[in-house]
């Protein structure tokens, strides 16, 4: 009948929705078993839970729902990177490029993402992408100090 398939893991426990290594391992397991679409959805859910953008998930001090825009956290560059690499391994270059563009909008100064974006570009475009990465990673200059 073929190779027995392992039981698909359920999403990480609700007690630790921010545990990126668990989400990454679950997505990689699904990909290893040929369930690329399941791996995609796990990474999407992980990004939404990590950024708090999955809807009215957070509660304020009085227990009332708080808008996700008020609770937005860091953009989870490792989850974005894994999603981009998943698409590349699946042979979907166009989807990988689209995901990378979204990732760089969410995580503007993530060096991991910029390094992958540079590597993904055609040889002729890598210098331009490197320049973009430098501009994104350099902090704006602070105002000059006044001595009295």
PDB file of N, CA, C and O in Angstrom, residues 49-93:
ATOM      1  N   UNK A  49      -0.912  34.721  14.238  1.00  0.00           N
ATOM      2  CA  UNK A  49      -0.903  34.668  15.711  1.00  0.00           C
ATOM      3  C   UNK A  49       0.263  35.476  16.271  1.00  0.00           C
ATOM      4  O   UNK A  49       0.134  36.148  17.280  1.00  0.00           O
ATOM      5  N   UNK A  50       1.401  35.416  15.598  1.00  0.00           N
ATOM      6  CA  UNK A  50       2.602  36.113  16.077  1.00  0.00           C
ATOM      7  C   UNK A  50       2.428  37.623  16.019  1.00  0.00           C
ATOM      8  O   UNK A  50       2.866  38.340  16.892  1.00  0.00           O
ATOM      9  N   UNK A  51       1.789  38.114  14.974  1.00  0.00           N
ATOM     10  CA  UNK A  51       1.638  39.563  14.830  1.00  0.00           C
ATOM     11  C   UNK A  51       0.363  40.081  15.467  1.00  0.00           C
ATOM     12  O   UNK A  51       0.151  41.280  15.538  1.00  0.00           O
ATOM     13  N   UNK A  52      -0.519  39.189  15.892  1.00  0.00           N
ATOM     14  CA  UNK A  52      -1.765  39.626  16.494  1.00  0.00           C
ATOM     15  C   UNK A  52      -2.753  40.127  15.466  1.00  0.00           C
ATOM     16  O   UNK A  52      -3.700  40.826  15.797  1.00  0.00           O
ATOM     17  N   UNK A  53      -2.578  39.764  14.192  1.00  0.00           N
ATOM     18  CA  UNK A  53      -3.431  40.281  13.127  1.00  0.00           C
ATOM     19  C   UNK A  53      -4.527  39.306  12.731  1.00  0.00           C
ATOM     20  O   UNK A  53      -5.141  39.449  11.706  1.00  0.00           O
ATOM     21  N   UNK A  54      -4.794  38.308  13.542  1.00  0.00           N
ATOM     22  CA  UNK A  54      -5.788  37.296  13.184  1.00  0.00           C
ATOM     23  C   UNK A  54      -7.200  37.712  13.561  1.00  0.00           C
ATOM     24  O   UNK A  54      -8.110  36.922  13.525  1.00  0.00           O
ATOM     25  N   UNK A  55      -7.390  38.926  13.915  1.00  0.00           N
ATOM     26  CA  UNK A  55      -8.723  39.390  14.294  1.00  0.00           C
ATOM     27  C   UNK A  55      -8.699  39.932  15.706  1.00  0.00           C
ATOM     28  O   UNK A  55      -7.693  40.405  16.180  1.00  0.00           O
ATOM     29  N   UNK A  56      -9.810  39.835  16.382  1.00  0.00           N
ATOM     30  CA  UNK A  56      -9.944  40.380  17.726  1.00  0.00           C
ATOM     31  C   UNK A  56      -9.466  39.351  18.747  1.00  0.00           C
ATOM     32  O   UNK A  56     -10.227  38.839  19.547  1.00  0.00           O
ATOM     33  N   UNK A  57      -8.177  39.047  18.722  1.00  0.00           N
ATOM     34  CA  UNK A  57      -7.631  38.013  19.603  1.00  0.00           C
ATOM     35  C   UNK A  57      -7.243  38.551  20.972  1.00  0.00           C
ATOM     36  O   UNK A  57      -7.312  37.849  21.960  1.00  0.00           O
ATOM     37  N   UNK A  58      -6.796  39.767  21.007  1.00  0.00           N
ATOM     38  CA  UNK A  58      -6.269  40.329  22.246  1.00  0.00           C
ATOM     39  C   UNK A  58      -7.379  40.942  23.096  1.00  0.00           C
ATOM     40  O   UNK A  58      -8.396  41.369  22.578  1.00  0.00           O
ATOM     41  N   UNK A  59      -7.157  40.969  24.391  1.00  0.00           N
ATOM     42  CA  UNK A  59      -8.111  41.607  25.298  1.00  0.00           C
ATOM     43  C   UNK A  59      -7.422  42.718  26.058  1.00  0.00           C
ATOM     44  O   UNK A  59      -6.263  42.610  26.428  1.00  0.00           O
ATOM     45  N   UNK A  60      -8.173  43.781  26.266  1.00  0.00           N
ATOM     46  CA  UNK A  60      -7.663  44.921  27.002  1.00  0.00           C
ATOM     47  C   UNK A  60      -7.732  44.682  28.496  1.00  0.00           C
ATOM     48  O   UNK A  60      -8.128  43.611  28.963  1.00  0.00           O
ATOM     49  N   UNK A  61      -7.377  45.702  29.306  1.00  0.00           N
ATOM     50  CA  UNK A  61      -7.354  45.560  30.759  1.00  0.00           C
ATOM     51  C   UNK A  61      -8.712  45.200  31.362  1.00  0.00           C
ATOM     52  O   UNK A  61      -8.787  44.458  32.314  1.00  0.00           O
ATOM     53  N   UNK A  62      -9.787  45.673  30.776  1.00  0.00           N
ATOM     54  CA  UNK A  62     -11.118  45.380  31.305  1.00  0.00           C
ATOM     55  C   UNK A  62     -11.743  44.138  30.693  1.00  0.00           C
ATOM     56  O   UNK A  62     -12.899  43.827  30.941  1.00  0.00           O
ATOM     57  N   UNK A  63     -11.003  43.409  29.872  1.00  0.00           N
ATOM     58  CA  UNK A  63     -11.537  42.218  29.233  1.00  0.00           C
ATOM     59  C   UNK A  63     -12.191  42.487  27.893  1.00  0.00           C
ATOM     60  O   UNK A  63     -12.605  41.574  27.205  1.00  0.00           O
ATOM     61  N   UNK A  64     -12.267  43.778  27.486  1.00  0.00           N
ATOM     62  CA  UNK A  64     -12.890  44.095  26.203  1.00  0.00           C
ATOM     63  C   UNK A  64     -11.900  43.804  25.069  1.00  0.00           C
ATOM     64  O   UNK A  64     -10.696  43.868  25.260  1.00  0.00           O
ATOM     65  N   UNK A  65     -12.413  43.469  23.884  1.00  0.00           N
ATOM     66  CA  UNK A  65     -11.516  43.197  22.757  1.00  0.00           C
ATOM     67  C   UNK A  65     -10.745  44.447  22.358  1.00  0.00           C
ATOM     68  O   UNK A  65     -11.271  45.550  22.432  1.00  0.00           O
ATOM     69  N   UNK A  66      -9.504  44.253  21.955  1.00  0.00           N
ATOM     70  CA  UNK A  66      -8.649  45.346  21.527  1.00  0.00           C
ATOM     71  C   UNK A  66      -8.337  45.134  20.054  1.00  0.00           C
ATOM     72  O   UNK A  66      -8.052  44.018  19.625  1.00  0.00           O
ATOM     73  N   UNK A  67      -8.377  46.192  19.288  1.00  0.00           N
ATOM     74  CA  UNK A  67      -8.086  46.109  17.861  1.00  0.00           C
ATOM     75  C   UNK A  67      -6.687  45.570  17.635  1.00  0.00           C
ATOM     76  O   UNK A  67      -5.752  45.944  18.342  1.00  0.00           O
ATOM     77  N   UNK A  68      -6.495  44.689  16.643  1.00  0.00           N
ATOM     78  CA  UNK A  68      -5.169  44.152  16.378  1.00  0.00           C
ATOM     79  C   UNK A  68      -4.152  45.228  16.056  1.00  0.00           C
ATOM     80  O   UNK A  68      -2.982  45.065  16.346  1.00  0.00           O
ATOM     81  N   UNK A  69      -4.577  46.331  15.453  1.00  0.00           N
ATOM     82  CA  UNK A  69      -3.621  47.379  15.119  1.00  0.00           C
ATOM     83  C   UNK A  69      -2.995  47.982  16.376  1.00  0.00           C
ATOM     84  O   UNK A  69      -1.878  48.462  16.350  1.00  0.00           O
ATOM     85  N   UNK A  70      -3.712  47.905  17.512  1.00  0.00           N
ATOM     86  CA  UNK A  70      -3.166  48.429  18.757  1.00  0.00           C
ATOM     87  C   UNK A  70      -2.245  47.434  19.437  1.00  0.00           C
ATOM     88  O   UNK A  70      -1.490  47.798  20.326  1.00  0.00           O
ATOM     89  N   UNK A  71      -2.312  46.172  19.045  1.00  0.00           N
ATOM     90  CA  UNK A  71      -1.509  45.152  19.711  1.00  0.00           C
ATOM     91  C   UNK A  71      -0.476  44.545  18.779  1.00  0.00           C
ATOM     92  O   UNK A  71       0.092  43.514  19.078  1.00  0.00           O
ATOM     93  N   UNK A  72      -0.236  45.177  17.633  1.00  0.00           N
ATOM     94  CA  UNK A  72       0.673  44.609  16.651  1.00  0.00           C
ATOM     95  C   UNK A  72       2.073  44.452  17.229  1.00  0.00           C
ATOM     96  O   UNK A  72       2.625  45.360  17.831  1.00  0.00           O
ATOM     97  N   UNK A  73       2.619  43.263  17.058  1.00  0.00           N
ATOM     98  CA  UNK A  73       3.943  42.964  17.564  1.00  0.00           C
ATOM     99  C   UNK A  73       4.923  42.846  16.401  1.00  0.00           C
ATOM    100  O   UNK A  73       4.557  43.022  15.259  1.00  0.00           O
ATOM    101  N   UNK A  74       6.145  42.501  16.708  1.00  0.00           N
ATOM    102  CA  UNK A  74       7.179  42.358  15.689  1.00  0.00           C
ATOM    103  C   UNK A  74       6.728  41.371  14.624  1.00  0.00           C
ATOM    104  O   UNK A  74       6.063  40.387  14.909  1.00  0.00           O
ATOM    105  N   UNK A  75       7.115  41.604  13.381  1.00  0.00           N
ATOM    106  CA  UNK A  75       6.603  40.868  12.240  1.00  0.00           C
ATOM    107  C   UNK A  75       7.061  39.446  12.006  1.00  0.00           C
ATOM    108  O   UNK A  75       6.757  38.898  10.973  1.00  0.00           O
ATOM    109  N   UNK A  76       7.788  38.799  12.896  1.00  0.00           N
ATOM    110  CA  UNK A  76       8.188  37.398  12.788  1.00  0.00           C
ATOM    111  C   UNK A  76       8.975  37.099  11.514  1.00  0.00           C
ATOM    112  O   UNK A  76       8.519  36.345  10.657  1.00  0.00           O
ATOM    113  N   UNK A  77      10.176  37.642  11.360  1.00  0.00           N
ATOM    114  CA  UNK A  77      10.939  37.434  10.127  1.00  0.00           C
ATOM    115  C   UNK A  77      11.265  35.968   9.844  1.00  0.00           C
ATOM    116  O   UNK A  77      11.300  35.561   8.683  1.00  0.00           O
ATOM    117  N   UNK A  78      11.480  35.152  10.875  1.00  0.00           N
ATOM    118  CA  UNK A  78      11.805  33.739  10.630  1.00  0.00           C
ATOM    119  C   UNK A  78      10.620  32.997  10.007  1.00  0.00           C
ATOM    120  O   UNK A  78      10.808  32.125   9.157  1.00  0.00           O
ATOM    121  N   UNK A  79       9.419  33.330  10.418  1.00  0.00           N
ATOM    122  CA  UNK A  79       8.240  32.699   9.838  1.00  0.00           C
ATOM    123  C   UNK A  79       8.064  33.122   8.385  1.00  0.00           C
ATOM    124  O   UNK A  79       7.723  32.305   7.523  1.00  0.00           O
ATOM    125  N   UNK A  80       8.285  34.391   8.113  1.00  0.00           N
ATOM    126  CA  UNK A  80       8.215  34.870   6.730  1.00  0.00           C
ATOM    127  C   UNK A  80       9.281  34.175   5.885  1.00  0.00           C
ATOM    128  O   UNK A  80       9.012  33.747   4.760  1.00  0.00           O
ATOM    129  N   UNK A  81      10.494  34.093   6.423  1.00  0.00           N
ATOM    130  CA  UNK A  81      11.592  33.478   5.683  1.00  0.00           C
ATOM    131  C   UNK A  81      11.287  32.019   5.354  1.00  0.00           C
ATOM    132  O   UNK A  81      11.527  31.561   4.228  1.00  0.00           O
ATOM    133  N   UNK A  82      10.752  31.285   6.312  1.00  0.00           N
ATOM    134  CA  UNK A  82      10.412  29.886   6.074  1.00  0.00           C
ATOM    135  C   UNK A  82       9.322  29.767   5.004  1.00  0.00           C
ATOM    136  O   UNK A  82       9.368  28.862   4.161  1.00  0.00           O
ATOM    137  N   UNK A  83       8.356  30.673   5.006  1.00  0.00           N
ATOM    138  CA  UNK A  83       7.299  30.644   3.991  1.00  0.00           C
ATOM    139  C   UNK A  83       7.875  30.911   2.602  1.00  0.00           C
ATOM    140  O   UNK A  83       7.494  30.247   1.625  1.00  0.00           O
ATOM    141  N   UNK A  84       8.805  31.839   2.503  1.00  0.00           N
ATOM    142  CA  UNK A  84       9.446  32.142   1.220  1.00  0.00           C
ATOM    143  C   UNK A  84      10.243  30.930   0.744  1.00  0.00           C
ATOM    144  O   UNK A  84      10.152  30.519  -0.415  1.00  0.00           O
ATOM    145  N   UNK A  85      11.013  30.341   1.646  1.00  0.00           N
ATOM    146  CA  UNK A  85      11.814  29.173   1.265  1.00  0.00           C
ATOM    147  C   UNK A  85      10.940  27.982   0.892  1.00  0.00           C
ATOM    148  O   UNK A  85      11.295  27.205   0.002  1.00  0.00           O
ATOM    149  N   UNK A  86       9.815  27.827   1.565  1.00  0.00           N
ATOM    150  CA  UNK A  86       8.877  26.758   1.233  1.00  0.00           C
ATOM    151  C   UNK A  86       8.403  26.909  -0.216  1.00  0.00           C
ATOM    152  O   UNK A  86       8.377  25.932  -0.977  1.00  0.00           O
ATOM    153  N   UNK A  87       8.047  28.120  -0.599  1.00  0.00           N
ATOM    154  CA  UNK A  87       7.595  28.365  -1.966  1.00  0.00           C
ATOM    155  C   UNK A  87       8.711  28.105  -2.974  1.00  0.00           C
ATOM    156  O   UNK A  87       8.472  27.555  -4.042  1.00  0.00           O
ATOM    157  N   UNK A  88       9.923  28.498  -2.630  1.00  0.00           N
ATOM    158  CA  UNK A  88      11.048  28.246  -3.542  1.00  0.00           C
ATOM    159  C   UNK A  88      11.294  26.748  -3.704  1.00  0.00           C
ATOM    160  O   UNK A  88      11.520  26.271  -4.815  1.00  0.00           O
ATOM    161  N   UNK A  89      11.240  26.003  -2.594  1.00  0.00           N
ATOM    162  CA  UNK A  89      11.448  24.550  -2.672  1.00  0.00           C
ATOM    163  C   UNK A  89      10.328  23.883  -3.461  1.00  0.00           C
ATOM    164  O   UNK A  89      10.548  22.857  -4.098  1.00  0.00           O
ATOM    165  N   UNK A  90       9.136  24.462  -3.412  1.00  0.00           N
ATOM    166  CA  UNK A  90       8.001  23.910  -4.151  1.00  0.00           C
ATOM    167  C   UNK A  90       8.036  24.324  -5.630  1.00  0.00           C
ATOM    168  O   UNK A  90       7.195  23.888  -6.406  1.00  0.00           O
ATOM    169  N   UNK A  91       8.996  25.177  -6.001  1.00  0.00           N
ATOM    170  CA  UNK A  91       9.130  25.597  -7.390  1.00  0.00           C
ATOM    171  C   UNK A  91       8.249  26.775  -7.773  1.00  0.00           C
ATOM    172  O   UNK A  91       8.059  27.044  -8.952  1.00  0.00           O
ATOM    173  N   UNK A  92       7.739  27.497  -6.798  1.00  0.00           N
ATOM    174  CA  UNK A  92       6.862  28.650  -7.050  1.00  0.00           C
ATOM    175  C   UNK A  92       7.638  29.953  -6.873  1.00  0.00           C
ATOM    176  O   UNK A  92       7.478  30.655  -5.890  1.00  0.00           O
ATOM    177  N   UNK A  93       8.474  30.280  -7.850  1.00  0.00           N
ATOM    178  CA  UNK A  93       9.315  31.475  -7.738  1.00  0.00           C
ATOM    179  C   UNK A  93       8.484  32.747  -7.637  1.00  0.00           C
ATOM    180  O   UNK A  93       8.794  33.629  -6.851  1.00  0.00           O
TER     181      UNK A  93
END
